[in-house]
Amino acid sequence: MAIQISTAIAIYFVIWWIALFLTLPFGVRSQHEDGVGAPGTDPGAPILTRMGRKLIWTTIISAIFYGAGLAAYHAGYLSIERLSKLMGMPF
């Protein structure tokens, strides 16, 4: 069974979004940790988030996971029939 392009894009987008939330906390330093900050701001506010790097890493991580899932799907390890049997649900 072939995956439609819209389904493939939707699955990749969900994986990408989850990977984004996984990469967001890495490398962030707060104003409190560095001892600098503007008056009236929250001490926990980040100084430098480096979102460009995080978006690149998110894309790389999600492409790896999507590729592994697609390979498992095409190899027959991942199918709705197999998952429903594992979960004990009739298909």
PDB file of N, CA and C in Angstrom:
ATOM      1  N   MET A   1       0.845  -1.172   0.000  1.00  0.00           N
ATOM      2  CA  MET A   1       0.000   0.000   0.000  1.00  0.00           C
ATOM      3  C   MET A   1       0.896   1.242   0.000  1.00  0.00           C
ATOM      4  N   ALA A   2       0.637   2.141  -0.855  1.00  0.00           N
ATOM      5  CA  ALA A   2       1.428   3.369  -0.980  1.00  0.00           C
ATOM      6  C   ALA A   2       0.836   4.462  -0.087  1.00  0.00           C
ATOM      7  N   ILE A   3       1.707   5.307   0.408  1.00  0.00           N
ATOM      8  CA  ILE A   3       1.279   6.436   1.233  1.00  0.00           C
ATOM      9  C   ILE A   3       1.029   7.632   0.314  1.00  0.00           C
ATOM     10  N   GLN A   4      -0.098   8.288   0.508  1.00  0.00           N
ATOM     11  CA  GLN A   4      -0.382   9.491  -0.273  1.00  0.00           C
ATOM     12  C   GLN A   4       0.539  10.612   0.193  1.00  0.00           C
ATOM     13  N   ILE A   5       0.810  11.529  -0.707  1.00  0.00           N
ATOM     14  CA  ILE A   5       1.744  12.616  -0.398  1.00  0.00           C
ATOM     15  C   ILE A   5       1.227  13.492   0.745  1.00  0.00           C
ATOM     16  N   SER A   6      -0.083  13.705   0.799  1.00  0.00           N
ATOM     17  CA  SER A   6      -0.631  14.531   1.881  1.00  0.00           C
ATOM     18  C   SER A   6      -0.475  13.835   3.232  1.00  0.00           C
ATOM     19  N   THR A   7      -0.630  12.516   3.255  1.00  0.00           N
ATOM     20  CA  THR A   7      -0.443  11.758   4.487  1.00  0.00           C
ATOM     21  C   THR A   7       1.021  11.787   4.909  1.00  0.00           C
ATOM     22  N   ALA A   8       1.920  11.636   3.960  1.00  0.00           N
ATOM     23  CA  ALA A   8       3.354  11.667   4.259  1.00  0.00           C
ATOM     24  C   ALA A   8       3.765  13.023   4.828  1.00  0.00           C
ATOM     25  N   ILE A   9       3.257  14.094   4.259  1.00  0.00           N
ATOM     26  CA  ILE A   9       3.575  15.439   4.749  1.00  0.00           C
ATOM     27  C   ILE A   9       3.011  15.642   6.152  1.00  0.00           C
ATOM     28  N   ALA A  10       1.797  15.174   6.387  1.00  0.00           N
ATOM     29  CA  ALA A  10       1.179  15.323   7.709  1.00  0.00           C
ATOM     30  C   ALA A  10       1.962  14.552   8.767  1.00  0.00           C
ATOM     31  N   ILE A  11       2.378  13.334   8.452  1.00  0.00           N
ATOM     32  CA  ILE A  11       3.147  12.536   9.405  1.00  0.00           C
ATOM     33  C   ILE A  11       4.495  13.204   9.684  1.00  0.00           C
ATOM     34  N   TYR A  12       5.158  13.683   8.623  1.00  0.00           N
ATOM     35  CA  TYR A  12       6.443  14.363   8.817  1.00  0.00           C
ATOM     36  C   TYR A  12       6.265  15.622   9.668  1.00  0.00           C
ATOM     37  N   PHE A  13       5.197  16.364   9.437  1.00  0.00           N
ATOM     38  CA  PHE A  13       4.955  17.589  10.204  1.00  0.00           C
ATOM     39  C   PHE A  13       4.757  17.274  11.677  1.00  0.00           C
ATOM     40  N   VAL A  14       4.028  16.224  12.006  1.00  0.00           N
ATOM     41  CA  VAL A  14       3.816  15.844  13.409  1.00  0.00           C
ATOM     42  C   VAL A  14       5.141  15.437  14.049  1.00  0.00           C
ATOM     43  N   ILE A  15       5.931  14.641  13.336  1.00  0.00           N
ATOM     44  CA  ILE A  15       7.244  14.241  13.860  1.00  0.00           C
ATOM     45  C   ILE A  15       8.131  15.467  14.035  1.00  0.00           C
ATOM     46  N   TRP A  16       8.101  16.392  13.075  1.00  0.00           N
ATOM     47  CA  TRP A  16       8.916  17.607  13.149  1.00  0.00           C
ATOM     48  C   TRP A  16       8.514  18.443  14.363  1.00  0.00           C
ATOM     49  N   TRP A  17       7.224  18.569  14.606  1.00  0.00           N
ATOM     50  CA  TRP A  17       6.736  19.378  15.717  1.00  0.00           C
ATOM     51  C   TRP A  17       7.152  18.777  17.056  1.00  0.00           C
ATOM     52  N   ILE A  18       7.071  17.453  17.180  1.00  0.00           N
ATOM     53  CA  ILE A  18       7.497  16.787  18.415  1.00  0.00           C
ATOM     54  C   ILE A  18       9.004  16.961  18.601  1.00  0.00           C
ATOM     55  N   ALA A  19       9.769  16.825  17.528  1.00  0.00           N
ATOM     56  CA  ALA A  19      11.221  16.996  17.611  1.00  0.00           C
ATOM     57  C   ALA A  19      11.575  18.436  17.988  1.00  0.00           C
ATOM     58  N   LEU A  20      10.783  19.397  17.534  1.00  0.00           N
ATOM     59  CA  LEU A  20      11.034  20.791  17.907  1.00  0.00           C
ATOM     60  C   LEU A  20      10.920  20.972  19.416  1.00  0.00           C
ATOM     61  N   PHE A  21       9.887  20.403  20.016  1.00  0.00           N
ATOM     62  CA  PHE A  21       9.728  20.529  21.463  1.00  0.00           C
ATOM     63  C   PHE A  21      10.817  19.773  22.219  1.00  0.00           C
ATOM     64  N   LEU A  22      11.393  18.758  21.602  1.00  0.00           N
ATOM     65  CA  LEU A  22      12.506  18.054  22.234  1.00  0.00           C
ATOM     66  C   LEU A  22      13.789  18.874  22.185  1.00  0.00           C
ATOM     67  N   THR A  23      13.997  19.644  21.127  1.00  0.00           N
ATOM     68  CA  THR A  23      15.239  20.399  20.976  1.00  0.00           C
ATOM     69  C   THR A  23      15.189  21.796  21.600  1.00  0.00           C
ATOM     70  N   LEU A  24      14.031  22.304  21.922  1.00  0.00           N
ATOM     71  CA  LEU A  24      13.927  23.673  22.450  1.00  0.00           C
ATOM     72  C   LEU A  24      14.747  23.927  23.719  1.00  0.00           C
ATOM     73  N   PRO A  25      14.781  23.033  24.705  1.00  0.00           N
ATOM     74  CA  PRO A  25      15.505  23.372  25.928  1.00  0.00           C
ATOM     75  C   PRO A  25      17.027  23.317  25.824  1.00  0.00           C
ATOM     76  N   PHE A  26      17.577  22.721  24.797  1.00  0.00           N
ATOM     77  CA  PHE A  26      19.026  22.543  24.721  1.00  0.00           C
ATOM     78  C   PHE A  26      19.741  23.841  24.377  1.00  0.00           C
ATOM     79  N   GLY A  27      20.763  24.177  25.149  1.00  0.00           N
ATOM     80  CA  GLY A  27      21.610  25.321  24.873  1.00  0.00           C
ATOM     81  C   GLY A  27      21.054  26.666  25.274  1.00  0.00           C
ATOM     82  N   VAL A  28      19.938  26.701  25.978  1.00  0.00           N
ATOM     83  CA  VAL A  28      19.352  27.979  26.381  1.00  0.00           C
ATOM     84  C   VAL A  28      19.919  28.382  27.731  1.00  0.00           C
ATOM     85  N   ARG A  29      20.384  29.602  27.805  1.00  0.00           N
ATOM     86  CA  ARG A  29      20.882  30.145  29.065  1.00  0.00           C
ATOM     87  C   ARG A  29      19.958  31.281  29.489  1.00  0.00           C
ATOM     88  N   SER A  30      19.628  31.290  30.775  1.00  0.00           N
ATOM     89  CA  SER A  30      18.726  32.325  31.279  1.00  0.00           C
ATOM     90  C   SER A  30      19.513  33.543  31.744  1.00  0.00           C
ATOM     91  N   GLN A  31      18.793  34.624  31.969  1.00  0.00           N
ATOM     92  CA  GLN A  31      19.426  35.845  32.474  1.00  0.00           C
ATOM     93  C   GLN A  31      20.006  35.610  33.864  1.00  0.00           C
ATOM     94  N   HIS A  32      19.335  34.787  34.634  1.00  0.00           N
ATOM     95  CA  HIS A  32      19.811  34.497  35.998  1.00  0.00           C
ATOM     96  C   HIS A  32      21.127  33.724  35.967  1.00  0.00           C
ATOM     97  N   GLU A  33      21.269  32.778  35.039  1.00  0.00           N
ATOM     98  CA  GLU A  33      22.490  31.987  34.956  1.00  0.00           C
ATOM     99  C   GLU A  33      23.692  32.831  34.549  1.00  0.00           C
ATOM    100  N   ASP A  34      23.471  33.783  33.649  1.00  0.00           N
ATOM    101  CA  ASP A  34      24.571  34.625  33.184  1.00  0.00           C
ATOM    102  C   ASP A  34      24.781  35.862  34.049  1.00  0.00           C
ATOM    103  N   GLY A  35      23.825  36.182  34.907  1.00  0.00           N
ATOM    104  CA  GLY A  35      23.972  37.332  35.787  1.00  0.00           C
ATOM    105  C   GLY A  35      23.741  38.667  35.104  1.00  0.00           C
ATOM    106  N   VAL A  36      23.166  38.640  33.926  1.00  0.00           N
ATOM    107  CA  VAL A  36      22.845  39.885  33.216  1.00  0.00           C
ATOM    108  C   VAL A  36      21.361  39.884  32.900  1.00  0.00           C
ATOM    109  N   GLY A  37      20.848  41.040  32.611  1.00  0.00           N
ATOM    110  CA  GLY A  37      19.443  41.137  32.243  1.00  0.00           C
ATOM    111  C   GLY A  37      18.949  42.555  32.383  1.00  0.00           C
ATOM    112  N   ALA A  38      17.947  42.847  31.630  1.00  0.00           N
ATOM    113  CA  ALA A  38      17.359  44.183  31.688  1.00  0.00           C
ATOM    114  C   ALA A  38      16.468  44.284  32.920  1.00  0.00           C
ATOM    115  N   PRO A  39      16.435  45.462  33.537  1.00  0.00           N
ATOM    116  CA  PRO A  39      15.567  45.640  34.704  1.00  0.00           C
ATOM    117  C   PRO A  39      14.100  45.438  34.316  1.00  0.00           C
ATOM    118  N   GLY A  40      13.385  44.754  35.182  1.00  0.00           N
ATOM    119  CA  GLY A  40      11.960  44.540  34.958  1.00  0.00           C
ATOM    120  C   GLY A  40      11.635  43.297  34.147  1.00  0.00           C
ATOM    121  N   THR A  41      12.652  42.532  33.758  1.00  0.00           N
ATOM    122  CA  THR A  41      12.391  41.307  33.011  1.00  0.00           C
ATOM    123  C   THR A  41      12.523  40.098  33.931  1.00  0.00           C
ATOM    124  N   ASP A  42      11.935  39.010  33.515  1.00  0.00           N
ATOM    125  CA  ASP A  42      11.980  37.776  34.296  1.00  0.00           C
ATOM    126  C   ASP A  42      13.390  37.211  34.295  1.00  0.00           C
ATOM    127  N   PRO A  43      13.917  36.822  35.447  1.00  0.00           N
ATOM    128  CA  PRO A  43      15.270  36.267  35.487  1.00  0.00           C
ATOM    129  C   PRO A  43      15.392  34.952  34.718  1.00  0.00           C
ATOM    130  N   GLY A  44      14.288  34.268  34.506  1.00  0.00           N
ATOM    131  CA  GLY A  44      14.329  33.014  33.767  1.00  0.00           C
ATOM    132  C   GLY A  44      14.216  33.183  32.262  1.00  0.00           C
ATOM    133  N   ALA A  45      14.105  34.424  31.802  1.00  0.00           N
ATOM    134  CA  ALA A  45      13.986  34.672  30.368  1.00  0.00           C
ATOM    135  C   ALA A  45      15.294  34.328  29.663  1.00  0.00           C
ATOM    136  N   PRO A  46      15.220  33.700  28.504  1.00  0.00           N
ATOM    137  CA  PRO A  46      16.453  33.319  27.807  1.00  0.00           C
ATOM    138  C   PRO A  46      17.196  34.522  27.248  1.00  0.00           C
ATOM    139  N   ILE A  47      18.520  34.386  27.190  1.00  0.00           N
ATOM    140  CA  ILE A  47      19.357  35.435  26.614  1.00  0.00           C
ATOM    141  C   ILE A  47      19.505  35.212  25.122  1.00  0.00           C
ATOM    142  N   LEU A  48      19.912  34.018  24.751  1.00  0.00           N
ATOM    143  CA  LEU A  48      20.135  33.703  23.348  1.00  0.00           C
ATOM    144  C   LEU A  48      19.544  32.320  23.083  1.00  0.00           C
ATOM    145  N   THR A  49      18.513  32.247  22.238  1.00  0.00           N
ATOM    146  CA  THR A  49      17.831  30.974  22.024  1.00  0.00           C
ATOM    147  C   THR A  49      18.423  30.164  20.878  1.00  0.00           C
ATOM    148  N   ARG A  50      19.070  30.814  19.904  1.00  0.00           N
ATOM    149  CA  ARG A  50      19.652  30.143  18.738  1.00  0.00           C
ATOM    150  C   ARG A  50      18.624  29.298  18.002  1.00  0.00           C
ATOM    151  N   MET A  51      17.517  29.926  17.635  1.00  0.00           N
ATOM    152  CA  MET A  51      16.425  29.202  16.986  1.00  0.00           C
ATOM    153  C   MET A  51      16.814  28.646  15.622  1.00  0.00           C
ATOM    154  N   GLY A  52      17.703  29.308  14.921  1.00  0.00           N
ATOM    155  CA  GLY A  52      18.137  28.798  13.617  1.00  0.00           C
ATOM    156  C   GLY A  52      18.762  27.424  13.732  1.00  0.00           C
ATOM    157  N   ARG A  53      19.658  27.273  14.688  1.00  0.00           N
ATOM    158  CA  ARG A  53      20.299  25.968  14.918  1.00  0.00           C
ATOM    159  C   ARG A  53      19.276  24.929  15.344  1.00  0.00           C
ATOM    160  N   LYS A  54      18.351  25.329  16.190  1.00  0.00           N
ATOM    161  CA  LYS A  54      17.346  24.388  16.664  1.00  0.00           C
ATOM    162  C   LYS A  54      16.432  23.936  15.533  1.00  0.00           C
ATOM    163  N   LEU A  55      16.088  24.828  14.636  1.00  0.00           N
ATOM    164  CA  LEU A  55      15.256  24.443  13.501  1.00  0.00           C
ATOM    165  C   LEU A  55      15.993  23.488  12.571  1.00  0.00           C
ATOM    166  N   ILE A  56      17.285  23.718  12.392  1.00  0.00           N
ATOM    167  CA  ILE A  56      18.092  22.802  11.559  1.00  0.00           C
ATOM    168  C   ILE A  56      18.177  21.435  12.218  1.00  0.00           C
ATOM    169  N   TRP A  57      18.476  21.390  13.517  1.00  0.00           N
ATOM    170  CA  TRP A  57      18.553  20.113  14.221  1.00  0.00           C
ATOM    171  C   TRP A  57      17.205  19.410  14.247  1.00  0.00           C
ATOM    172  N   THR A  58      16.127  20.179  14.405  1.00  0.00           N
ATOM    173  CA  THR A  58      14.788  19.593  14.385  1.00  0.00           C
ATOM    174  C   THR A  58      14.517  18.928  13.050  1.00  0.00           C
ATOM    175  N   THR A  59      14.887  19.580  11.967  1.00  0.00           N
ATOM    176  CA  THR A  59      14.676  19.017  10.633  1.00  0.00           C
ATOM    177  C   THR A  59      15.506  17.751  10.435  1.00  0.00           C
ATOM    178  N   ILE A  60      16.732  17.753  10.901  1.00  0.00           N
ATOM    179  CA  ILE A  60      17.596  16.570  10.770  1.00  0.00           C
ATOM    180  C   ILE A  60      17.043  15.405  11.588  1.00  0.00           C
ATOM    181  N   ILE A  61      16.685  15.661  12.832  1.00  0.00           N
ATOM    182  CA  ILE A  61      16.170  14.607  13.707  1.00  0.00           C
ATOM    183  C   ILE A  61      14.863  14.039  13.161  1.00  0.00           C
ATOM    184  N   SER A  62      13.965  14.910  12.727  1.00  0.00           N
ATOM    185  CA  SER A  62      12.676  14.428  12.221  1.00  0.00           C
ATOM    186  C   SER A  62      12.852  13.676  10.901  1.00  0.00           C
ATOM    187  N   ALA A  63      13.806  14.072  10.072  1.00  0.00           N
ATOM    188  CA  ALA A  63      14.050  13.340   8.827  1.00  0.00           C
ATOM    189  C   ALA A  63      14.572  11.940   9.119  1.00  0.00           C
ATOM    190  N   ILE A  64      15.420  11.801  10.131  1.00  0.00           N
ATOM    191  CA  ILE A  64      15.938  10.480  10.513  1.00  0.00           C
ATOM    192  C   ILE A  64      14.802   9.590  11.015  1.00  0.00           C
ATOM    193  N   PHE A  65      13.971  10.113  11.910  1.00  0.00           N
ATOM    194  CA  PHE A  65      12.866   9.323  12.439  1.00  0.00           C
ATOM    195  C   PHE A  65      11.832   8.994  11.356  1.00  0.00           C
ATOM    196  N   TYR A  66      11.548   9.957  10.495  1.00  0.00           N
ATOM    197  CA  TYR A  66      10.595   9.703   9.411  1.00  0.00           C
ATOM    198  C   TYR A  66      11.156   8.659   8.447  1.00  0.00           C
ATOM    199  N   GLY A  67      12.426   8.758   8.130  1.00  0.00           N
ATOM    200  CA  GLY A  67      13.051   7.780   7.243  1.00  0.00           C
ATOM    201  C   GLY A  67      13.047   6.382   7.847  1.00  0.00           C
ATOM    202  N   ALA A  68      13.321   6.288   9.152  1.00  0.00           N
ATOM    203  CA  ALA A  68      13.293   4.980   9.814  1.00  0.00           C
ATOM    204  C   ALA A  68      11.881   4.402   9.817  1.00  0.00           C
ATOM    205  N   GLY A  69      10.896   5.238  10.067  1.00  0.00           N
ATOM    206  CA  GLY A  69       9.507   4.776  10.041  1.00  0.00           C
ATOM    207  C   GLY A  69       9.062   4.366   8.654  1.00  0.00           C
ATOM    208  N   LEU A  70       9.476   5.120   7.653  1.00  0.00           N
ATOM    209  CA  LEU A  70       9.120   4.786   6.274  1.00  0.00           C
ATOM    210  C   LEU A  70       9.795   3.492   5.829  1.00  0.00           C
ATOM    211  N   ALA A  71      11.044   3.302   6.235  1.00  0.00           N
ATOM    212  CA  ALA A  71      11.744   2.058   5.911  1.00  0.00           C
ATOM    213  C   ALA A  71      11.065   0.866   6.587  1.00  0.00           C
ATOM    214  N   ALA A  72      10.660   1.034   7.841  1.00  0.00           N
ATOM    215  CA  ALA A  72       9.957  -0.041   8.546  1.00  0.00           C
ATOM    216  C   ALA A  72       8.608  -0.324   7.899  1.00  0.00           C
ATOM    217  N   TYR A  73       7.945   0.714   7.420  1.00  0.00           N
ATOM    218  CA  TYR A  73       6.654   0.538   6.751  1.00  0.00           C
ATOM    219  C   TYR A  73       6.821  -0.243   5.454  1.00  0.00           C
ATOM    220  N   HIS A  74       7.815   0.119   4.652  1.00  0.00           N
ATOM    221  CA  HIS A  74       8.031  -0.563   3.381  1.00  0.00           C
ATOM    222  C   HIS A  74       8.587  -1.978   3.553  1.00  0.00           C
ATOM    223  N   ALA A  75       9.272  -2.232   4.664  1.00  0.00           N
ATOM    224  CA  ALA A  75       9.797  -3.572   4.929  1.00  0.00           C
ATOM    225  C   ALA A  75       8.719  -4.496   5.486  1.00  0.00           C
ATOM    226  N   GLY A  76       7.578  -3.935   5.853  1.00  0.00           N
ATOM    227  CA  GLY A  76       6.486  -4.741   6.374  1.00  0.00           C
ATOM    228  C   GLY A  76       6.447  -4.851   7.885  1.00  0.00           C
ATOM    229  N   TYR A  77       7.371  -4.179   8.569  1.00  0.00           N
ATOM    230  CA  TYR A  77       7.391  -4.221  10.021  1.00  0.00           C
ATOM    231  C   TYR A  77       6.341  -3.311  10.640  1.00  0.00           C
ATOM    232  N   LEU A  78       5.882  -2.356   9.898  1.00  0.00           N
ATOM    233  CA  LEU A  78       4.947  -1.363  10.407  1.00  0.00           C
ATOM    234  C   LEU A  78       3.748  -1.311   9.471  1.00  0.00           C
ATOM    235  N   SER A  79       2.640  -1.810   9.920  1.00  0.00           N
ATOM    236  CA  SER A  79       1.408  -1.751   9.139  1.00  0.00           C
ATOM    237  C   SER A  79       0.230  -1.669  10.100  1.00  0.00           C
ATOM    238  N   ILE A  80      -0.895  -1.227   9.610  1.00  0.00           N
ATOM    239  CA  ILE A  80      -2.074  -1.099  10.458  1.00  0.00           C
ATOM    240  C   ILE A  80      -2.532  -2.479  10.926  1.00  0.00           C
ATOM    241  N   GLU A  81      -2.456  -3.461  10.045  1.00  0.00           N
ATOM    242  CA  GLU A  81      -2.868  -4.802  10.420  1.00  0.00           C
ATOM    243  C   GLU A  81      -1.991  -5.353  11.547  1.00  0.00           C
ATOM    244  N   ARG A  82      -0.696  -5.149  11.421  1.00  0.00           N
ATOM    245  CA  ARG A  82       0.230  -5.655  12.436  1.00  0.00           C
ATOM    246  C   ARG A  82       0.057  -4.918  13.760  1.00  0.00           C
ATOM    247  N   LEU A  83      -0.109  -3.610  13.705  1.00  0.00           N
ATOM    248  CA  LEU A  83      -0.309  -2.839  14.930  1.00  0.00           C
ATOM    249  C   LEU A  83      -1.619  -3.202  15.611  1.00  0.00           C
ATOM    250  N   SER A  84      -2.672  -3.448  14.828  1.00  0.00           N
ATOM    251  CA  SER A  84      -3.958  -3.805  15.439  1.00  0.00           C
ATOM    252  C   SER A  84      -3.875  -5.175  16.093  1.00  0.00           C
ATOM    253  N   LYS A  85      -3.107  -6.101  15.535  1.00  0.00           N
ATOM    254  CA  LYS A  85      -2.922  -7.424  16.161  1.00  0.00           C
ATOM    255  C   LYS A  85      -2.127  -7.292  17.456  1.00  0.00           C
ATOM    256  N   LEU A  86      -1.123  -6.426  17.471  1.00  0.00           N
ATOM    257  CA  LEU A  86      -0.331  -6.231  18.682  1.00  0.00           C
ATOM    258  C   LEU A  86      -1.158  -5.601  19.802  1.00  0.00           C
ATOM    259  N   MET A  87      -2.066  -4.734  19.422  1.00  0.00           N
ATOM    260  CA  MET A  87      -2.885  -4.048  20.418  1.00  0.00           C
ATOM    261  C   MET A  87      -4.131  -4.850  20.774  1.00  0.00           C
ATOM    262  N   GLY A  88      -4.364  -5.958  20.074  1.00  0.00           N
ATOM    263  CA  GLY A  88      -5.521  -6.785  20.376  1.00  0.00           C
ATOM    264  C   GLY A  88      -6.834  -6.223  19.864  1.00  0.00           C
ATOM    265  N   MET A  89      -6.765  -5.375  18.867  1.00  0.00           N
ATOM    266  CA  MET A  89      -7.967  -4.757  18.312  1.00  0.00           C
ATOM    267  C   MET A  89      -8.251  -5.371  16.943  1.00  0.00           C
ATOM    268  N   PRO A  90      -9.511  -5.669  16.675  1.00  0.00           N
ATOM    269  CA  PRO A  90      -9.832  -6.197  15.338  1.00  0.00           C
ATOM    270  C   PRO A  90      -9.743  -5.087  14.296  1.00  0.00           C
ATOM    271  N   PHE A  91      -9.301  -5.445  13.124  1.00  0.00           N
ATOM    272  CA  PHE A  91      -9.170  -4.445  12.057  1.00  0.00           C
ATOM    273  C   PHE A  91     -10.227  -4.659  11.016  1.00  0.00           C
TER     274      PHE A  91
END
